[in-house]
PDB file of C-alpha atoms in Angstrom:
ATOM      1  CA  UNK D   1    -117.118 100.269  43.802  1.00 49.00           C
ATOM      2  CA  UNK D   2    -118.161 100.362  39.958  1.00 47.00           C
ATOM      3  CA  UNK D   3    -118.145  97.388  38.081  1.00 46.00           C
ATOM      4  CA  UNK D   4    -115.727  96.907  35.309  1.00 46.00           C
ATOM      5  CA  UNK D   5    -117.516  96.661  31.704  1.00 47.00           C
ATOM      6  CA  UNK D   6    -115.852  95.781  28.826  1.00 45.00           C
ATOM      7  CA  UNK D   7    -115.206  98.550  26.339  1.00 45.00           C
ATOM      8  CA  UNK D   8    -116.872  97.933  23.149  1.00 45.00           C
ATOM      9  CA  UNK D   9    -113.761  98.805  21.209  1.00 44.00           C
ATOM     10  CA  UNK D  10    -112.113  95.934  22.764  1.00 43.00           C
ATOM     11  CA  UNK D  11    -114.776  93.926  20.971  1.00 43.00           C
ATOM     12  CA  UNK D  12    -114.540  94.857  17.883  1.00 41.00           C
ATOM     13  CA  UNK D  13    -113.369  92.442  14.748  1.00 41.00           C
ATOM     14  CA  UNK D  14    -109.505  93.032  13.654  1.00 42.00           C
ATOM     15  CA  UNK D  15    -109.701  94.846  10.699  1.00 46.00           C
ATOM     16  CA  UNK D  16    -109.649  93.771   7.644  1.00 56.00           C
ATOM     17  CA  UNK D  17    -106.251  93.494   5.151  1.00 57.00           C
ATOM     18  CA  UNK D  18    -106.003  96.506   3.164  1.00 61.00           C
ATOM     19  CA  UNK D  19    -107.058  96.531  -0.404  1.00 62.00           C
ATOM     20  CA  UNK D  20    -102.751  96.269  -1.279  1.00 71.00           C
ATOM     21  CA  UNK D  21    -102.181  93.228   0.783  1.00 75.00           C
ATOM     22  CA  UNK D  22    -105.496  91.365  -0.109  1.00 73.00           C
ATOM     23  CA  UNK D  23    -104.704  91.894  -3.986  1.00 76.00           C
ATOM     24  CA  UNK D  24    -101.317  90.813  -3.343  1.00 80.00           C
ATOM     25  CA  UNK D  25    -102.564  87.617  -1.559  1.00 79.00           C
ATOM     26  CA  UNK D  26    -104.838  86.559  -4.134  1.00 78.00           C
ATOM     27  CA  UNK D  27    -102.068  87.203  -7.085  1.00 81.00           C
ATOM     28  CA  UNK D  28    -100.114  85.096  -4.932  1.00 85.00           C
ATOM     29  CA  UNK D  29    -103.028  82.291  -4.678  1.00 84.00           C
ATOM     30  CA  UNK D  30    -103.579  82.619  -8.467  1.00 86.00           C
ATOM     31  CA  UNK D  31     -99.906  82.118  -9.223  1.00 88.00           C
ATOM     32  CA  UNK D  32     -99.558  79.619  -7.004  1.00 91.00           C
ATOM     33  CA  UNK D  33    -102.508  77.296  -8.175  1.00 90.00           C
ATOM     34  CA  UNK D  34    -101.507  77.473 -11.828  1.00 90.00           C
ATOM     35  CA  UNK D  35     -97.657  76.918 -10.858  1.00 93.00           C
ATOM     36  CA  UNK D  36     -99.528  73.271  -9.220  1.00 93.00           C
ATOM     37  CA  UNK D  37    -101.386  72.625 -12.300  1.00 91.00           C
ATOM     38  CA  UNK D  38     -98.274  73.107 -14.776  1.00 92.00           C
ATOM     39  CA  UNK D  39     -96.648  70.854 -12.405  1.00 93.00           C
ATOM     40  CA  UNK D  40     -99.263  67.973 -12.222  1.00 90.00           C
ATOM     41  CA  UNK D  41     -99.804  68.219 -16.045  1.00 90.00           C
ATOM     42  CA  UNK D  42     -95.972  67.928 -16.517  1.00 92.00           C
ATOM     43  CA  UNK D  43     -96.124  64.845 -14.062  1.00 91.00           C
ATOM     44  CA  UNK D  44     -99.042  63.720 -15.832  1.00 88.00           C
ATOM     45  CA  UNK D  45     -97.879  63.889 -19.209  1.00 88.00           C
ATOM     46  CA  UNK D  46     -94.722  61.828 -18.128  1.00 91.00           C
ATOM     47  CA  UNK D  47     -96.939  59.064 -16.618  1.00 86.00           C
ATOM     48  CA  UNK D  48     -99.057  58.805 -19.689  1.00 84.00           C
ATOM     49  CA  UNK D  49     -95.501  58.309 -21.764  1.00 86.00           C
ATOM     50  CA  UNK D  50     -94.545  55.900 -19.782  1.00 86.00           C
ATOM     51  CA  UNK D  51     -97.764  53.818 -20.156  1.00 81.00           C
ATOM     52  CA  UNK D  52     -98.040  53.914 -23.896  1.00 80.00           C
ATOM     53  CA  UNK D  53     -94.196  52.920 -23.618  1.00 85.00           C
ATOM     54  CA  UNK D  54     -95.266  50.055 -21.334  1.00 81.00           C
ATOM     55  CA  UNK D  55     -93.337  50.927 -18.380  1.00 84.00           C
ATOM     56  CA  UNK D  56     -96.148  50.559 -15.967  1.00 78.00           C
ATOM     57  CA  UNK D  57     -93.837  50.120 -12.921  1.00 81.00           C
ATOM     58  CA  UNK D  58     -92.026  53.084 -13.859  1.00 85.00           C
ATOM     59  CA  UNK D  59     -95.081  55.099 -14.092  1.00 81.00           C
ATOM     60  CA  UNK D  60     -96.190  54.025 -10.626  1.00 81.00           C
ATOM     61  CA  UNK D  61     -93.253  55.630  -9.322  1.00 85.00           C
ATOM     62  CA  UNK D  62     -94.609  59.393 -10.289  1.00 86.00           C
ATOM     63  CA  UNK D  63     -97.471  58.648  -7.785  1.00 82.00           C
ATOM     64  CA  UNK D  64     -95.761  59.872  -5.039  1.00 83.00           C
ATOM     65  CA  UNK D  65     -94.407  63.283  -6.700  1.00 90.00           C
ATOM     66  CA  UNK D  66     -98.373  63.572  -7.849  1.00 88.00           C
ATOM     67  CA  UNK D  67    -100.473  62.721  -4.547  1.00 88.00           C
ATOM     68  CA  UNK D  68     -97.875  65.833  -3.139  1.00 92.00           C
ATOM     69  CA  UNK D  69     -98.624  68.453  -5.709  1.00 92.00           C
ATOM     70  CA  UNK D  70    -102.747  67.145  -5.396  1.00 89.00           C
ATOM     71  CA  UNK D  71    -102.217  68.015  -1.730  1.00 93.00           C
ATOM     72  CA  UNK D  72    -101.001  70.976  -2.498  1.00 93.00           C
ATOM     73  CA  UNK D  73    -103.385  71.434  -5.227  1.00 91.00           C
ATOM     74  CA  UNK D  74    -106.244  71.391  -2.824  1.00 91.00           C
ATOM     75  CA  UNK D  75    -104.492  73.205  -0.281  1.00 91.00           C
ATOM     76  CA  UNK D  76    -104.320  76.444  -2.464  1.00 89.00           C
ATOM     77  CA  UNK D  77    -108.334  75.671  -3.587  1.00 87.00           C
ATOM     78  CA  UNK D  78    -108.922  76.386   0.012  1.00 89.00           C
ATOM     79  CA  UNK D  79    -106.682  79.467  -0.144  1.00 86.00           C
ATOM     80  CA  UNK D  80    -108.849  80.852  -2.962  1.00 84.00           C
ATOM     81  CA  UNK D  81    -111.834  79.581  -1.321  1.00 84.00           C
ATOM     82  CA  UNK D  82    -110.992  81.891   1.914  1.00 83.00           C
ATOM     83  CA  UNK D  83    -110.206  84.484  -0.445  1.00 79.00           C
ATOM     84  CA  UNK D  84    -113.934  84.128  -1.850  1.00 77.00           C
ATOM     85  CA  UNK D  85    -115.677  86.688  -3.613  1.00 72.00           C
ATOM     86  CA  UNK D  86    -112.476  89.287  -3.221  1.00 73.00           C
ATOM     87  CA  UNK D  87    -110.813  87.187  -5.599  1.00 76.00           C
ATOM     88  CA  UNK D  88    -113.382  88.389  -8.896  1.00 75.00           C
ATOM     89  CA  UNK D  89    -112.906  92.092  -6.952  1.00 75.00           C
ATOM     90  CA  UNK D  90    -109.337  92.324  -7.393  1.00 71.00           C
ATOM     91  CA  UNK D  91    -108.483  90.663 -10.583  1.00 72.00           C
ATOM     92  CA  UNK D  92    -110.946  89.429 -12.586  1.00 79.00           C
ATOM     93  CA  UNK D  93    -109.083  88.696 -16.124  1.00 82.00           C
ATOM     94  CA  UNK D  94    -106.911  86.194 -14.039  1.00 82.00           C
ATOM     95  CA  UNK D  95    -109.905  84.576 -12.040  1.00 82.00           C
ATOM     96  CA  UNK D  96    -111.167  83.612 -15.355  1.00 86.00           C
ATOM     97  CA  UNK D  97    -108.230  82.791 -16.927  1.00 87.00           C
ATOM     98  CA  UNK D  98    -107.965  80.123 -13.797  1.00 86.00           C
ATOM     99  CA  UNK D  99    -111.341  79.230 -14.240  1.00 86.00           C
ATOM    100  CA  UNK D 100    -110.714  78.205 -18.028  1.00 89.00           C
ATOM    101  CA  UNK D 101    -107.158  76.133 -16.964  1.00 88.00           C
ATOM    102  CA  UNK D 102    -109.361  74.868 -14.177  1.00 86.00           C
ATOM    103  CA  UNK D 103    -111.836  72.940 -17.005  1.00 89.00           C
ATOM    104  CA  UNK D 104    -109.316  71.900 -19.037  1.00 88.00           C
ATOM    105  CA  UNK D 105    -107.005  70.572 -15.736  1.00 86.00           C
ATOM    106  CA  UNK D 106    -109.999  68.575 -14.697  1.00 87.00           C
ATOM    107  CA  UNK D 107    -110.781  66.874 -18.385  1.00 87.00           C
ATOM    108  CA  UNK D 108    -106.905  65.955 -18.408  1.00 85.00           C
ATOM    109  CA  UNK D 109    -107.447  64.404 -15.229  1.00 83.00           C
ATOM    110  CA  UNK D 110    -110.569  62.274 -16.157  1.00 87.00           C
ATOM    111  CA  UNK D 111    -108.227  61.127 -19.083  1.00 84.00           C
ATOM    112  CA  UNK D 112    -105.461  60.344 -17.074  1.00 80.00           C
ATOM    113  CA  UNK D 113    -107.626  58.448 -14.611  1.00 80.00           C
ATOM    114  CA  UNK D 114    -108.954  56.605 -17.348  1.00 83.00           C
ATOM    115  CA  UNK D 115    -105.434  55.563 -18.619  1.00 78.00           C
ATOM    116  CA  UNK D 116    -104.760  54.714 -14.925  1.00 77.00           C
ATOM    117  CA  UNK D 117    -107.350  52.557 -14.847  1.00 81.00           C
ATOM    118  CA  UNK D 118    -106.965  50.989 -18.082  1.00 81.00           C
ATOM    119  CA  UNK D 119    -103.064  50.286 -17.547  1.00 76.00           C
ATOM    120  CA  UNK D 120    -104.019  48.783 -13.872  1.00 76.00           C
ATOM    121  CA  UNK D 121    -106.877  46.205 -15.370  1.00 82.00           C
ATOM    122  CA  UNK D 122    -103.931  45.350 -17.947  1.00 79.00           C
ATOM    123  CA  UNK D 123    -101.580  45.004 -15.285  1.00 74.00           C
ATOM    124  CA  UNK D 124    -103.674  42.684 -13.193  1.00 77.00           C
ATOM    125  CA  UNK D 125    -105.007  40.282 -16.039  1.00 79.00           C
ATOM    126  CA  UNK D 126    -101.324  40.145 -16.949  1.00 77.00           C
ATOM    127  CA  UNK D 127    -100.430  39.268 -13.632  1.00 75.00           C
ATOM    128  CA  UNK D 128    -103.332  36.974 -13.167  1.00 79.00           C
ATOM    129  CA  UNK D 129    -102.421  34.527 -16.601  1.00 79.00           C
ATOM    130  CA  UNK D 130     -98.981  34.629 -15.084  1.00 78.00           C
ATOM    131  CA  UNK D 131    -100.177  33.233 -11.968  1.00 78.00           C
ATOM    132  CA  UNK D 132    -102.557  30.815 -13.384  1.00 77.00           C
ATOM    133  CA  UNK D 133     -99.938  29.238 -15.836  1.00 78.00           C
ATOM    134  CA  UNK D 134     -97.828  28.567 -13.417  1.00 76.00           C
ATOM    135  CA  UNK D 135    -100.172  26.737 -11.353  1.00 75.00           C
ATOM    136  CA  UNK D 136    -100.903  24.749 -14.604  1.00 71.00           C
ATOM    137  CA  UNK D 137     -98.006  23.714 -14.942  1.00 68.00           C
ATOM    138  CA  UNK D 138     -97.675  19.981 -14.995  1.00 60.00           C
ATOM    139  CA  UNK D 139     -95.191  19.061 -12.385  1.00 60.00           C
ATOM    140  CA  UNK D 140     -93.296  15.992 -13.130  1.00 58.00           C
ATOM    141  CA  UNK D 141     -95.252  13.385 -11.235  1.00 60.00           C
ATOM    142  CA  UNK D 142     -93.078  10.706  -8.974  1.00 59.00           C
ATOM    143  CA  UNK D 143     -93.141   6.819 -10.835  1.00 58.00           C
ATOM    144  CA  UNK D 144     -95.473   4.556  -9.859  1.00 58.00           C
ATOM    145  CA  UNK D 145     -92.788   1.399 -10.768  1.00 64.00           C
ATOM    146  CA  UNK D 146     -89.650   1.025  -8.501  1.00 66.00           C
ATOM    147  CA  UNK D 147     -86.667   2.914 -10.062  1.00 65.00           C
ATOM    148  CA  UNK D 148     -84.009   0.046 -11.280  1.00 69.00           C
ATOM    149  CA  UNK D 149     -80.336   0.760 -11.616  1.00 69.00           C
ATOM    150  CA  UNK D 150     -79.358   0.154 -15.070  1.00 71.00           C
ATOM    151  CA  UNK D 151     -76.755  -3.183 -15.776  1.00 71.00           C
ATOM    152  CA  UNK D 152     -74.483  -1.096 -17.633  1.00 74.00           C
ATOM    153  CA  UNK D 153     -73.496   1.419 -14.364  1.00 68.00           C
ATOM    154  CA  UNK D 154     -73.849  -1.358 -11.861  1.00 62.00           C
ATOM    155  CA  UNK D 155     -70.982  -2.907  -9.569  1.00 61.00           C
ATOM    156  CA  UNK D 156     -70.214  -6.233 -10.995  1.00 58.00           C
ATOM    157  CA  UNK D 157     -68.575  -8.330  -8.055  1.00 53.00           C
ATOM    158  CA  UNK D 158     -65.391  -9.806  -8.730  1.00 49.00           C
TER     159      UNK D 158
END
């Protein structure tokens, strides 16, 4: 009886995406990842409105619609990552056309987190006098003397 070996074809890598569906893959990624950053900047630009207009509560609100597309953000970054090198292979006027968005995504965001920042310190010292005024507030304190009724609403007998 021979012993079974294992063919080495059977060992063998899948092969790799054709050049058709890798370049449409990254096109996709590409497109994708700038769709995010239109979308963040839009949400972005909103919240910074809303600050200068004072409506810090208001601007809070967007935090949920931005931690999703940051998600998603980073979710395509490791899409393109994946992609790797291919990426500069297959279209290399868009990769650094993304690259360029990229830097100026990332110095919006340092300004926005600066605002963010600024508007929450504001927030909190505004919060904080509130609080400490009304703990200053002098509270009427009881008499020391016994309370008399006054002779003109008293009960005269008889």
């Amino acid at each position: 009886m021979t012993e079974a070996r294992s063919h080495p074809a059977s060992r063998r890598r899948p092969t790799a995406q054709p050049p058709d569906a890798r370049h449409h893959e990254a096109a996709t990624a590409l497109t994708g990842i700038e769709a995010t950053m239109d979308a963040l900047l839009q949400l972005i630009e909103a919240e910074a409105e809303l600050l200068r207009a004072g409506k810090i509560f208001a601007a809070r609100e967007l935090g949920q619609r931005k931690s999703h597309y940051a998600k998603r953000y980073m979710d395509e970054l490791a899409v393109l990552g994946a992609i790797g090198q291919s990426l500069e292979d297959l279209d290399p006027g868009q990769v650094a056309r993304l690259r360029q968005r990229h830097e100026e995504f990332r110095s919006v965001l340092q300004i926005n987190l600066a605002a963010l920042a600024t508007a929450r310190a504001v927030s909190d010292s505004a919060l904080q006098a509130v609080v400490d005024n009304s703990r200053n507030l002098r509270r009427p304190e009881p008499h020391a003397e016994e309370v008399r009724p006054n002779p003109r609403f008293g009960r005269h007998a008889g």
